[in-house]
mmCIF file of C-alpha atoms and ligand atoms in Angstrom:
data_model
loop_
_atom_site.group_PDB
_atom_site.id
_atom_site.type_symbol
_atom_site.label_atom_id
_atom_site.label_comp_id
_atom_site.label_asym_id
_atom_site.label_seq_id
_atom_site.Cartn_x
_atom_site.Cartn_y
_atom_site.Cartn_z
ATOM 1 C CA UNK Q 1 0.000 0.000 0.000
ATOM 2 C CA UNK Q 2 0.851 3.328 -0.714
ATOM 3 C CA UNK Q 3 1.184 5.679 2.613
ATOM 4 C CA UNK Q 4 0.499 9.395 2.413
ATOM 5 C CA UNK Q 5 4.097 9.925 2.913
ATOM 6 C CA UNK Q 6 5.851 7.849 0.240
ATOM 7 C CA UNK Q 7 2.726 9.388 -2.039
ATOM 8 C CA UNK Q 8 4.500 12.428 -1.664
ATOM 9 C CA UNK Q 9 7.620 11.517 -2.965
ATOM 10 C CA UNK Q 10 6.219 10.464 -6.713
ATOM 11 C CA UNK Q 11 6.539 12.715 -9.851
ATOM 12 C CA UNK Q 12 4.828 11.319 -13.086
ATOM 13 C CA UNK Q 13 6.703 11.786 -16.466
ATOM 14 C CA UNK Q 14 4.306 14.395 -17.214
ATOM 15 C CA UNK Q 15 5.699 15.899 -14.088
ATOM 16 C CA UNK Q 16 2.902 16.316 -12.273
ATOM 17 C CA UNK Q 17 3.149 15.842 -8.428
ATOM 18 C CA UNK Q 18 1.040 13.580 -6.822
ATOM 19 C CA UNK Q 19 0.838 14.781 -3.393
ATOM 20 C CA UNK Q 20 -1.757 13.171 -1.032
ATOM 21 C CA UNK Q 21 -2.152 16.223 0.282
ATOM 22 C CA UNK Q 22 -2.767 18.054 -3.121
ATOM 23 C CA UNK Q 23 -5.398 15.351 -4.344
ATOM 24 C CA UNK Q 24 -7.435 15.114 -0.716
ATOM 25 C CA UNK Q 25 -7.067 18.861 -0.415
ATOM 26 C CA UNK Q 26 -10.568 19.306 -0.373
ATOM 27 C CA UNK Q 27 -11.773 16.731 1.511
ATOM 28 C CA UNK Q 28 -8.912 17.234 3.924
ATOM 29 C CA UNK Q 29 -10.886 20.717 4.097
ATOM 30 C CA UNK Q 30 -14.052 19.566 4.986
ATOM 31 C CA UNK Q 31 -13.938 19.627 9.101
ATOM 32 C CA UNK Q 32 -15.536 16.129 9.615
ATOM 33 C CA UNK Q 33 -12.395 14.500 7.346
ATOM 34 C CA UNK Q 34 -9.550 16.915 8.080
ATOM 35 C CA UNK Q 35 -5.636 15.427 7.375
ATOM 36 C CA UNK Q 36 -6.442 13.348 10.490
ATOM 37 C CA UNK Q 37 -9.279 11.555 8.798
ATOM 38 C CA UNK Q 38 -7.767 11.141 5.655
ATOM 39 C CA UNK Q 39 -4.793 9.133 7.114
ATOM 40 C CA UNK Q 40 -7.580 7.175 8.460
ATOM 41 C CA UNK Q 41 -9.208 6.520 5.018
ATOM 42 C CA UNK Q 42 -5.925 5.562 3.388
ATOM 43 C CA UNK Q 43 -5.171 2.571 5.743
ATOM 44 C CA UNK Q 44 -9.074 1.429 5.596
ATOM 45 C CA UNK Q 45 -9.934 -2.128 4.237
ATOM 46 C CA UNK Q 46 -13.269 -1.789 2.903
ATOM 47 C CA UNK Q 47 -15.142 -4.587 0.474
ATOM 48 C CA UNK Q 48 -18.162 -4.337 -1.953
ATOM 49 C CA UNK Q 49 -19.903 -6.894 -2.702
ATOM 50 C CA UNK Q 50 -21.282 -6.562 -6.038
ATOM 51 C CA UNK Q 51 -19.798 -4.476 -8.597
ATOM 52 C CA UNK Q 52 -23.276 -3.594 -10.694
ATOM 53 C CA UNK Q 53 -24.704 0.038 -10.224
ATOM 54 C CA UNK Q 54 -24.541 1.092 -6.816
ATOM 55 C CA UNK Q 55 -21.320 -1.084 -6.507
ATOM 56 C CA UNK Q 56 -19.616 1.037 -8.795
ATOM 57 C CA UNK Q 57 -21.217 4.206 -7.502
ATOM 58 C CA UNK Q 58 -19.932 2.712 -3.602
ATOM 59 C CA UNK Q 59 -16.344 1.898 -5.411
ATOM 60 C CA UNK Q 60 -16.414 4.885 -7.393
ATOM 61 C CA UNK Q 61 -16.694 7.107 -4.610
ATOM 62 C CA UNK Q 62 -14.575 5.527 -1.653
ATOM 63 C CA UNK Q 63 -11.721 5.192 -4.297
ATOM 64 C CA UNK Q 64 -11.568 9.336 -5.250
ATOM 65 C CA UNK Q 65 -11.708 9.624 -1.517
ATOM 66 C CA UNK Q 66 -8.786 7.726 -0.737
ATOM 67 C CA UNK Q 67 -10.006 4.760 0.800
ATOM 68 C CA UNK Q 68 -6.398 2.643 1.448
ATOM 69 C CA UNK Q 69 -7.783 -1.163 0.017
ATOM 70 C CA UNK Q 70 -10.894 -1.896 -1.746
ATOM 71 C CA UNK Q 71 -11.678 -5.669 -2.359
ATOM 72 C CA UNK Q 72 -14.458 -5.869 -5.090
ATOM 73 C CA UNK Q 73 -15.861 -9.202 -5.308
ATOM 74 C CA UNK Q 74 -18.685 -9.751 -8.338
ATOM 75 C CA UNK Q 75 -20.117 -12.679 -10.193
ATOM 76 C CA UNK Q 76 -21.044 -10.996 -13.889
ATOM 77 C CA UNK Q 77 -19.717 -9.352 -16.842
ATOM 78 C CA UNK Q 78 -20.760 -6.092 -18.344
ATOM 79 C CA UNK Q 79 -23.416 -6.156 -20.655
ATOM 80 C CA UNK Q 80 -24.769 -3.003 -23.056
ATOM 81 C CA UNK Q 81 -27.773 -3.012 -20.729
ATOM 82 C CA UNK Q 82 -25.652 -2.147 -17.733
ATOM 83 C CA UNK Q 83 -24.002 1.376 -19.423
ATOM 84 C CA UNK Q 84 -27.207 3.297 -18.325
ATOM 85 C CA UNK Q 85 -26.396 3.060 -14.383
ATOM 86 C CA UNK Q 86 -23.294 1.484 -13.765
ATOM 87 C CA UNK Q 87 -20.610 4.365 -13.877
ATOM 88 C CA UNK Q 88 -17.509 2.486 -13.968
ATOM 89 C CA UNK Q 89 -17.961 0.546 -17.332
ATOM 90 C CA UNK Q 90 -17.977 1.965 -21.066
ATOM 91 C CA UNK Q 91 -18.860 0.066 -24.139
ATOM 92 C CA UNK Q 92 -15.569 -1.339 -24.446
ATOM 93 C CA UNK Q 93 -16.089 -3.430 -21.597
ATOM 94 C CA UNK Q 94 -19.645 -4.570 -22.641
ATOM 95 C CA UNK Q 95 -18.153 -5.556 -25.715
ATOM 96 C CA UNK Q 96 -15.641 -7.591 -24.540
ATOM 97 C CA UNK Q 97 -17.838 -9.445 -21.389
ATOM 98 C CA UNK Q 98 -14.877 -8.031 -19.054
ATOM 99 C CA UNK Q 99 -16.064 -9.349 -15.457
ATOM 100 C CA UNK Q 100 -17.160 -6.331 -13.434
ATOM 101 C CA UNK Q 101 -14.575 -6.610 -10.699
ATOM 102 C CA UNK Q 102 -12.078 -6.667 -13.478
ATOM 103 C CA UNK Q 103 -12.958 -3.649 -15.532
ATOM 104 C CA UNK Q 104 -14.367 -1.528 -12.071
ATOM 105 C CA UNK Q 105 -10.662 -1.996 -11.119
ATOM 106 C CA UNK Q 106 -8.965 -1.330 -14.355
ATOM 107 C CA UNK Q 107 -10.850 2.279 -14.658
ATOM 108 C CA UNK Q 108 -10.080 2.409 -10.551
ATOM 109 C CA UNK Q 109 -6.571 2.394 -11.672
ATOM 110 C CA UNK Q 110 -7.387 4.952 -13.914
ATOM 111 C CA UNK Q 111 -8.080 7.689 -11.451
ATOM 112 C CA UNK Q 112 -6.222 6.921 -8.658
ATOM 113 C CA UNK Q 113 -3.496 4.295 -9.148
ATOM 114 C CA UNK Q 114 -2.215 4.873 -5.497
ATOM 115 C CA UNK Q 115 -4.923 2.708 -3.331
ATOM 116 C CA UNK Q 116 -5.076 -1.306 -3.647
ATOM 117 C CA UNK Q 117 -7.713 -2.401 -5.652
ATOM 118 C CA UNK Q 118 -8.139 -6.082 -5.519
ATOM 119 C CA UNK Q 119 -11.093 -7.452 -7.551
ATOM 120 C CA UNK Q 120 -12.556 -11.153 -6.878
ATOM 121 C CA UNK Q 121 -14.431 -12.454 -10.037
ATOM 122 C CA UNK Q 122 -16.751 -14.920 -7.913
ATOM 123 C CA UNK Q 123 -19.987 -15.456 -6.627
ATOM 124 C CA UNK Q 124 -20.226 -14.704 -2.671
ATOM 125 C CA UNK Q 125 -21.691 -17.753 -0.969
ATOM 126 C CA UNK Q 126 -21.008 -19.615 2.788
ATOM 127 C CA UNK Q 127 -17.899 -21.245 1.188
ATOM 128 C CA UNK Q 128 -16.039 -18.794 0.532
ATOM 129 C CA UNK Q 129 -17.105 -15.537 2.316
ATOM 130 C CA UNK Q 130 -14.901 -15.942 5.270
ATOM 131 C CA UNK Q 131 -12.071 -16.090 2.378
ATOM 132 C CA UNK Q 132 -13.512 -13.035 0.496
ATOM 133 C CA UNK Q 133 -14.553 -10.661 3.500
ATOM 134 C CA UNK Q 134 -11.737 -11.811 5.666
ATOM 135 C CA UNK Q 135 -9.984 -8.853 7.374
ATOM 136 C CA UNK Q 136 -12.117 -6.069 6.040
ATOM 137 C CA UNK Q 137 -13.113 -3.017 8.282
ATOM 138 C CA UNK Q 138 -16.401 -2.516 6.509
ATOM 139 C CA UNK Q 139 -18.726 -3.953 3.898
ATOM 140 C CA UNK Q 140 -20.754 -2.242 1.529
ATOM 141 C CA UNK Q 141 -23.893 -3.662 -0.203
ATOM 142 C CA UNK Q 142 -23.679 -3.274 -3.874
ATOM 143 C CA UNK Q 143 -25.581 -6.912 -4.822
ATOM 144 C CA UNK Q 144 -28.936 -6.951 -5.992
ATOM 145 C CA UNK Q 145 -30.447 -9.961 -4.054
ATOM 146 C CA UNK Q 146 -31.392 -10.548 -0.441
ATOM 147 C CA UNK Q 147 -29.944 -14.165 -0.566
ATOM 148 C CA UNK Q 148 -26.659 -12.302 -0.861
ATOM 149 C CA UNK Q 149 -27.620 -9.870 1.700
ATOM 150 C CA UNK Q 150 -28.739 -11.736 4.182
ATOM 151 C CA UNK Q 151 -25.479 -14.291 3.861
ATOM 152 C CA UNK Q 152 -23.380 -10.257 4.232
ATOM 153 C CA UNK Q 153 -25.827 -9.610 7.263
ATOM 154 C CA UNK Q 154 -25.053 -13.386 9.052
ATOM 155 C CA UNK Q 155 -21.291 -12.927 8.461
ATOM 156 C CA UNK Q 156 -20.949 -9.121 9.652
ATOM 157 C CA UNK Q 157 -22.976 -9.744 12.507
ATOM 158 C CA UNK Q 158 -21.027 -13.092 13.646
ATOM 159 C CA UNK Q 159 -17.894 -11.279 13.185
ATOM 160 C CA UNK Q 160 -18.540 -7.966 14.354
ATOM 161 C CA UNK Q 161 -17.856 -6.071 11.658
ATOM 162 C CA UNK Q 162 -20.139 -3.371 10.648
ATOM 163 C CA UNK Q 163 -21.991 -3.356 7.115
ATOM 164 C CA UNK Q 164 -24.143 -1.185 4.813
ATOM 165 C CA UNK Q 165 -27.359 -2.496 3.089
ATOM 166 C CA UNK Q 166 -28.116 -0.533 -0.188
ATOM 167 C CA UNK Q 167 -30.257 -1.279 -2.409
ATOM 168 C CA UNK Q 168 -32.194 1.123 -5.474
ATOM 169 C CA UNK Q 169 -34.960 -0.105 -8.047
ATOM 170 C CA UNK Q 170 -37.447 2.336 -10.109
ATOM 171 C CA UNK Q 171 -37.226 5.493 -8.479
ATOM 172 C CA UNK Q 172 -36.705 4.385 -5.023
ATOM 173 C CA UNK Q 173 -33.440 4.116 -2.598
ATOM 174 C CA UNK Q 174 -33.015 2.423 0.323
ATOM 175 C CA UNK Q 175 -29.980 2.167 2.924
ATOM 176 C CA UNK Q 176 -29.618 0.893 6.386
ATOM 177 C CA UNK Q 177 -26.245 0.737 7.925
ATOM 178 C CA UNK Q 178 -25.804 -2.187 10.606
ATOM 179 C CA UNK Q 179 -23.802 -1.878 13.635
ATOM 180 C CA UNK Q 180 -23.566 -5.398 15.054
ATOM 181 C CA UNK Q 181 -23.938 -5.471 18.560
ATOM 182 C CA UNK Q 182 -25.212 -1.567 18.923
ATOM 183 C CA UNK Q 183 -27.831 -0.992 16.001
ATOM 184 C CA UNK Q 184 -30.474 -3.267 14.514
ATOM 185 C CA UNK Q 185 -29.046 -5.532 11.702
ATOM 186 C CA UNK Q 186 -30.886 -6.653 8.686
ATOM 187 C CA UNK Q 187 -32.864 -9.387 9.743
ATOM 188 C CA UNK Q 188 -33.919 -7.456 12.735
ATOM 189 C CA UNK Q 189 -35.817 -5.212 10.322
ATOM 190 C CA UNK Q 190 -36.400 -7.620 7.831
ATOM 191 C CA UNK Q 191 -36.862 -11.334 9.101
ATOM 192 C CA UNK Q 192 -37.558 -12.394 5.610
ATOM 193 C CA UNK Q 193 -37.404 -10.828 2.513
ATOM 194 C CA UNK Q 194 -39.712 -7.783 2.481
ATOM 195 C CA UNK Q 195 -42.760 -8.203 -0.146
ATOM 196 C CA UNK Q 196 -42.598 -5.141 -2.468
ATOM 197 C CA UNK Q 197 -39.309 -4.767 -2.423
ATOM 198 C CA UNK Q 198 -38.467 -8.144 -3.757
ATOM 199 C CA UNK Q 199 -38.868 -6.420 -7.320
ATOM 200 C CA UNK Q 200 -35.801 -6.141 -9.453
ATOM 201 C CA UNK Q 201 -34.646 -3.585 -11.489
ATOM 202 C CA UNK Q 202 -35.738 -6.230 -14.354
ATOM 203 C CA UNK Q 203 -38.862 -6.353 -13.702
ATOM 204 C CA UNK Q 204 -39.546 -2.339 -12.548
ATOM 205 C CA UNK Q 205 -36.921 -0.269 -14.096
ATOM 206 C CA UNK Q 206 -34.536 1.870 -12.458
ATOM 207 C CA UNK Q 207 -33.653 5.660 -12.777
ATOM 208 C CA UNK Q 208 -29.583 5.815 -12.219
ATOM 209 C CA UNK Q 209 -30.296 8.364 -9.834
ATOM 210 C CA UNK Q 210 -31.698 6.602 -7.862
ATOM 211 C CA UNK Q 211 -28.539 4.319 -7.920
ATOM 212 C CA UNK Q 212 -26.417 7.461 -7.266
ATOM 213 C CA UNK Q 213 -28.762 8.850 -4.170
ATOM 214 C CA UNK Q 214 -28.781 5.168 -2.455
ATOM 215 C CA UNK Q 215 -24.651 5.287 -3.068
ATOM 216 C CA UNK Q 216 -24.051 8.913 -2.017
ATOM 217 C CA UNK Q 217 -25.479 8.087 0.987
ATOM 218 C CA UNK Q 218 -24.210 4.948 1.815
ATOM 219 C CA UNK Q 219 -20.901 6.544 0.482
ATOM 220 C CA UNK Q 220 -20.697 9.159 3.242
ATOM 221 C CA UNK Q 221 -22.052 6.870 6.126
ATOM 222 C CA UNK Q 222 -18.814 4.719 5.309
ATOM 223 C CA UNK Q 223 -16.652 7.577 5.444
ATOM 224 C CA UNK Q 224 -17.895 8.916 9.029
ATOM 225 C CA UNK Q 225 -17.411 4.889 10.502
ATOM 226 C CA UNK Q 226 -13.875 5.248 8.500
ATOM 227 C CA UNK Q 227 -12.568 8.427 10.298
ATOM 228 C CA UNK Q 228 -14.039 7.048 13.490
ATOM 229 C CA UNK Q 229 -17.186 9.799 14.048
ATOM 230 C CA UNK Q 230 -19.486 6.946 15.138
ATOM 231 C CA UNK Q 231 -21.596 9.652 16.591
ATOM 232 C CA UNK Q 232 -22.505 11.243 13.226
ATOM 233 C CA UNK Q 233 -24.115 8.181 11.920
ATOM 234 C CA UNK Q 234 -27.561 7.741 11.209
ATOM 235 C CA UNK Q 235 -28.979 5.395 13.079
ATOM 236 C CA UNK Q 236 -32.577 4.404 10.793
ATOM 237 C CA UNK Q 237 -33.495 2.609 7.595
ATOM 238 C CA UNK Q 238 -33.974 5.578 5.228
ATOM 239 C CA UNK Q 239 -35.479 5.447 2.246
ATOM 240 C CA UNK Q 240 -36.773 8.236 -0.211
ATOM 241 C CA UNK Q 241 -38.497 7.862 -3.628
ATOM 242 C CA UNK Q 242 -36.984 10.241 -5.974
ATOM 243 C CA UNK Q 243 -40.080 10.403 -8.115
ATOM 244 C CA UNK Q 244 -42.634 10.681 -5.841
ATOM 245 C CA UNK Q 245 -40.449 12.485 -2.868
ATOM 246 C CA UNK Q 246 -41.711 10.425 -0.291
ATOM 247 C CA UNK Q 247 -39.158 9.737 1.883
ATOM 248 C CA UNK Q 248 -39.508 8.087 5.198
ATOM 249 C CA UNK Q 249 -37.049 6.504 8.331
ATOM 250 C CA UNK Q 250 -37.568 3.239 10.961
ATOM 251 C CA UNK Q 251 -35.939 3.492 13.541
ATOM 252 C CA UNK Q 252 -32.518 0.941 13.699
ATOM 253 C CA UNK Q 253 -31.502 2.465 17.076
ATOM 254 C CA UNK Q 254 -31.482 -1.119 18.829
ATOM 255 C CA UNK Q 255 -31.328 -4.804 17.866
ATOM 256 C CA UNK Q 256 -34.482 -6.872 18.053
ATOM 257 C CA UNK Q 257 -34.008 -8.900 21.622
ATOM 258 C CA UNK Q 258 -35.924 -11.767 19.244
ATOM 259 C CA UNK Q 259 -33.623 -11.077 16.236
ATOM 260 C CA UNK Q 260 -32.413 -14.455 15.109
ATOM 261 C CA UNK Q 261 -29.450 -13.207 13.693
ATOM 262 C CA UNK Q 262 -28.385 -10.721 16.199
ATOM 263 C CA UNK Q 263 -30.247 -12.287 19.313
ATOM 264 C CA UNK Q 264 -30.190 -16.027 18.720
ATOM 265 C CA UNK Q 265 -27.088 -16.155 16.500
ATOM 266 C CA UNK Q 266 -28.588 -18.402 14.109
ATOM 267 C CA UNK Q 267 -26.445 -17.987 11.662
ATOM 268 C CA UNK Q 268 -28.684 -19.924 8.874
ATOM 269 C CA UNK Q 269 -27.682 -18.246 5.950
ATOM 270 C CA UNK Q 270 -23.774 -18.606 6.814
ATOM 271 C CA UNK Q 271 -24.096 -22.999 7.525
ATOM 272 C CA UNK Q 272 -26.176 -22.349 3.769
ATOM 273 C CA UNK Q 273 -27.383 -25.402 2.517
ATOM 274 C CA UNK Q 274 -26.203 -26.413 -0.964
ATOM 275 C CA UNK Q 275 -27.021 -24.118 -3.784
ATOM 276 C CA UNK Q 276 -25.990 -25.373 -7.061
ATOM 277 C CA UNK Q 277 -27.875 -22.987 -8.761
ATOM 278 C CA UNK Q 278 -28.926 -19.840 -8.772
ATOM 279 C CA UNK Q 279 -31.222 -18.381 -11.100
ATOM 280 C CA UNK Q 280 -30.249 -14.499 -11.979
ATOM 281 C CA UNK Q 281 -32.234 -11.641 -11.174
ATOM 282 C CA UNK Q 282 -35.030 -12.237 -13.755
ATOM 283 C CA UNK Q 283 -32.761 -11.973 -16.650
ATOM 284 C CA UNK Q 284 -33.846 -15.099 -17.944
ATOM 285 C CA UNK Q 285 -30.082 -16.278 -17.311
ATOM 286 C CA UNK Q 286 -29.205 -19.458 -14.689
ATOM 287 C CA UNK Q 287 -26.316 -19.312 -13.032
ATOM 288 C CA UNK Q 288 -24.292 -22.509 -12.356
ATOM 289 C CA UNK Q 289 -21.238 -23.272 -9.745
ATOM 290 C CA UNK Q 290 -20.782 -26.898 -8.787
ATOM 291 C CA UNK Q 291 -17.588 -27.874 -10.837
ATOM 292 C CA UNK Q 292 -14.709 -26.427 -8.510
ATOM 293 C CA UNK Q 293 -11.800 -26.547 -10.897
ATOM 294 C CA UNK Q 294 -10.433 -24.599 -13.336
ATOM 295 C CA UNK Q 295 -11.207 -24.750 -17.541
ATOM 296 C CA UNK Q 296 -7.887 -24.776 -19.911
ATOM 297 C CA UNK Q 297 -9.675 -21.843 -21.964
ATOM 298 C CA UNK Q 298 -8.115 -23.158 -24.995
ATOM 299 C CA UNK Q 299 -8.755 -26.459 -24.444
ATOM 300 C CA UNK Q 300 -12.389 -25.590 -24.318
ATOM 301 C CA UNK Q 301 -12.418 -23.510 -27.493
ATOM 302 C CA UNK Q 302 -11.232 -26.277 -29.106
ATOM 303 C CA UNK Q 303 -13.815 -28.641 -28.144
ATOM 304 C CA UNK Q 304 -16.937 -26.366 -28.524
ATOM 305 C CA UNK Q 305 -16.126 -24.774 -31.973
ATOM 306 C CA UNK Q 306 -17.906 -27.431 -34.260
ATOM 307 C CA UNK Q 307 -21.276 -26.932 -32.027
ATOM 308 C CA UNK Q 308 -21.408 -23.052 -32.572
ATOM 309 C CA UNK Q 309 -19.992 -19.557 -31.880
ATOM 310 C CA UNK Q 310 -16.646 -19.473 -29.224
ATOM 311 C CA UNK Q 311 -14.822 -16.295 -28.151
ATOM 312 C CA UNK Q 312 -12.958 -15.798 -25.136
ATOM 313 C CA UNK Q 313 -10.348 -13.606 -23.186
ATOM 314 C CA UNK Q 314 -8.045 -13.913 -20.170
ATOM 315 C CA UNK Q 315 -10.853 -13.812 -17.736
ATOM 316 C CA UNK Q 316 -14.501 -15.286 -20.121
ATOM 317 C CA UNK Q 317 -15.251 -17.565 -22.594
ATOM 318 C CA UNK Q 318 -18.703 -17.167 -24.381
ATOM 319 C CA UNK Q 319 -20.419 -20.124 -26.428
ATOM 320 C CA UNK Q 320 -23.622 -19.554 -28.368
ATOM 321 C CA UNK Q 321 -25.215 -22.564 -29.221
ATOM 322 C CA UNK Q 322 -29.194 -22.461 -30.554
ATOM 323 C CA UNK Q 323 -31.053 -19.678 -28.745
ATOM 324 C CA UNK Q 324 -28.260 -20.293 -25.426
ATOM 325 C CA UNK Q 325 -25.389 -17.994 -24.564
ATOM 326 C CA UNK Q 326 -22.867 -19.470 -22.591
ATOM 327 C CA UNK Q 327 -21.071 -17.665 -20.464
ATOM 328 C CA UNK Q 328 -17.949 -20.009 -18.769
ATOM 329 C CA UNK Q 329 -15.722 -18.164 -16.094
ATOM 330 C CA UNK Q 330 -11.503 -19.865 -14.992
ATOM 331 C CA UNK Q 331 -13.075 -21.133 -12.053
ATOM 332 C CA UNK Q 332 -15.631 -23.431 -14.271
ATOM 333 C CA UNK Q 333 -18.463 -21.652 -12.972
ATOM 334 C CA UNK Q 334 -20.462 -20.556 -15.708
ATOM 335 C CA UNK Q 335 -23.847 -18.084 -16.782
ATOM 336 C CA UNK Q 336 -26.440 -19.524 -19.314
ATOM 337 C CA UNK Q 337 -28.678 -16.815 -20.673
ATOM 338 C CA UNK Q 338 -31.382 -18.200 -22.353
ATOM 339 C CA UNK Q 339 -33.602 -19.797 -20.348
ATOM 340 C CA UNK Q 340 -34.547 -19.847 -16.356
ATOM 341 C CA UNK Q 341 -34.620 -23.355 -16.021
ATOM 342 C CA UNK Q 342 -32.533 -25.144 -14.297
ATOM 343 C CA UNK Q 343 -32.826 -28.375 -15.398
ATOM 344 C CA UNK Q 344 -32.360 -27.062 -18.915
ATOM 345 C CA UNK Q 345 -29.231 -25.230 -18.210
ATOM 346 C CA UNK Q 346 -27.965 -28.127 -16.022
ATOM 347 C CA UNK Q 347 -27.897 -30.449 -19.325
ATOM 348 C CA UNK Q 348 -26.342 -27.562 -21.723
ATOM 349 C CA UNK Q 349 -23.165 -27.361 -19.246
ATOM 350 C CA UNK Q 350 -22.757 -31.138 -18.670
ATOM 351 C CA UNK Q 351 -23.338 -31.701 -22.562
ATOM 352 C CA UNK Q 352 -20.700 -29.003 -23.244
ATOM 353 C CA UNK Q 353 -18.205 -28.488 -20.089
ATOM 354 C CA UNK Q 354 -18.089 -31.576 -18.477
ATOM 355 C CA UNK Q 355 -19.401 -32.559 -14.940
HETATM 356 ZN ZN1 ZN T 1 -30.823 -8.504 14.276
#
């Protein structure tokens, strides 16, 4: 990691300076950040957890502001549909299929090459969150599922470590932050998933300001828990629709004494039962993950070619075969668009990849 102090140091060929204290200058001016703050920032560990829309919005934000080490973990690839709302890709990215965590960290590196960016192309799940999350001050909610959240809200809360649930669809953002131990956690508020907001931006649109308000927020409530002004944080579930300007706040003040998360420390979503699939959020795409080793890209390539259209890169390798686009990722975990059944998808990938 760069400190503040070898940051000041470095001269570009262009011969600009880059001076911490030139780039943070204004945020160092702001009185709730000041230079103390700032060091703060630049040693945090923070993670989001999805890398769509308000993921990048989170990422985009905490990375101008000098947050030390982001860890980006996401489970898709740009697509053109994404370009309206998710501020860290360009068309370049769509065209390629560049995983998200990949191409929000290349353009990262774009603005500010002096924080740690490291980017996880995977799908969060009980297996491997303790490996993804592990030593992070903070997590930030950029997924777009409550499966996910809920698995965030079981981990945070066993381990103590604070997280912030944000979530936007149509005109509407919502944001809670939890405080295991003093605040009410997710499941406190929300013991299942709440009916009316299980709606996806598939299925109801979404206005990317929406995505930016739900960010901004969330954004700045990291950044006071970063610098340590615990007091300044808002203690409610807030949520405002930008179209209709009703906003309203719950109170979050206290945990639930019945909460089973928080309270009973049933951690059900963290023992997870199997999940071999996973159907994406209603974009008629089924996600699969049970083969845990790696694909020899080229090997693949060579086998699929006679049965349709192959291209691939360092990171994807897309198959279109009849009305199916197959998406495979290294790992062997793979994204068939095309259809929402499982069963269906199941046979494409052990016709074509291998069981
Ligand atoms: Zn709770």
């Amino acid at each position: 990691m760069t400190s503040l102090a070898q940051e000041n140091e470095r001269t570009d060929p262009g011969g600009v300076r880059w001076q911490a204290g030139e780039r943070y200058s204004r945020q160092i001016l702001f009185p709730g950040i000041g230079g103390e703050g700032q060091q703060k920032l630049a040693t945090a560990r923070v993670a989001v957890v999805g890398c769509g829309a308000t993921g990048s919005a989170l990422s985009s934000l905490l990375a101008r502001a000098g947050v030390g080490t982001l860890c980006l973990v996401d489970r898709d690839y740009v697509e053109p549909s994404n370009l309206q709302r998710q501020s860290l890709f360009d068309e370049a990215d769509a065209s390629e299929s560049l995983p998200k965590a990949i191409a929000a960290a290349r353009k990262i590196a774009a603005f500010n090459s002096q924080i740690v960016v490291a980017p996880k192309v995977d799908d969060l799940v009980p297996s491997n969150i303790e490996n993804l999350l592990e030593g992070v001050d903070l997590i930030l909610d950029g997924t777009d599922n409550f499966e996910t959240r809920y698995l965030i809200n079981d981990y945070a809360v066993d381990r103590a470590v604070p997280w912030i649930y944000c979530a936007a669809v149509g005109s509407y953002a919502v944001t809670l932050n939890v405080l295991p131990a003093q605040t009410a956690c997710l499941a406190c508020i929300f013991p299942d998933s709440p009916r009316g907001m299980v709606e996806t931006c598939e299925t109801a649109g979404i206005l990317n300001s929406a995505v930016n308000l739900a960010a901004s927020i969330a954004a700045t409530e990291a950044l006071k828990l970063l610098v340590g002004k615990s007091s300044a944080l808002r203690r409610t579930l807030l949520s405002f629709d930008l179209w209709t300007n009703e906003h309203a706040e719950i109170s979050a003040a206290k945990p639930d004494p019945g909460c089973r998360a928080c309270a009973r420390r049933d951690f059900i979503h963290l023992a997870g039962e199997g999940r071999p699939h996973i159907t994406l959020c209603g974009r008629n795409s089924v996600q699969i993950h049970e083969r845990q080793r790696p694909i020899d890209f080229a090997e693949m390539e060579r086998r699929l070619q006679p049965h349709g259209v192959v291209r691939r890169n360092d990171f994807v390798l897309k198959f279109w075969h009849d009305r199916y686009e197959m998406t495979l990722f290294r790992d062997g975990r793979a994204i068939i668009k095309g259809t929402t059944d499982t069963a269906v998808a199941r046979s494409l990938y052990a016709r074509y990849v291998g069981g």
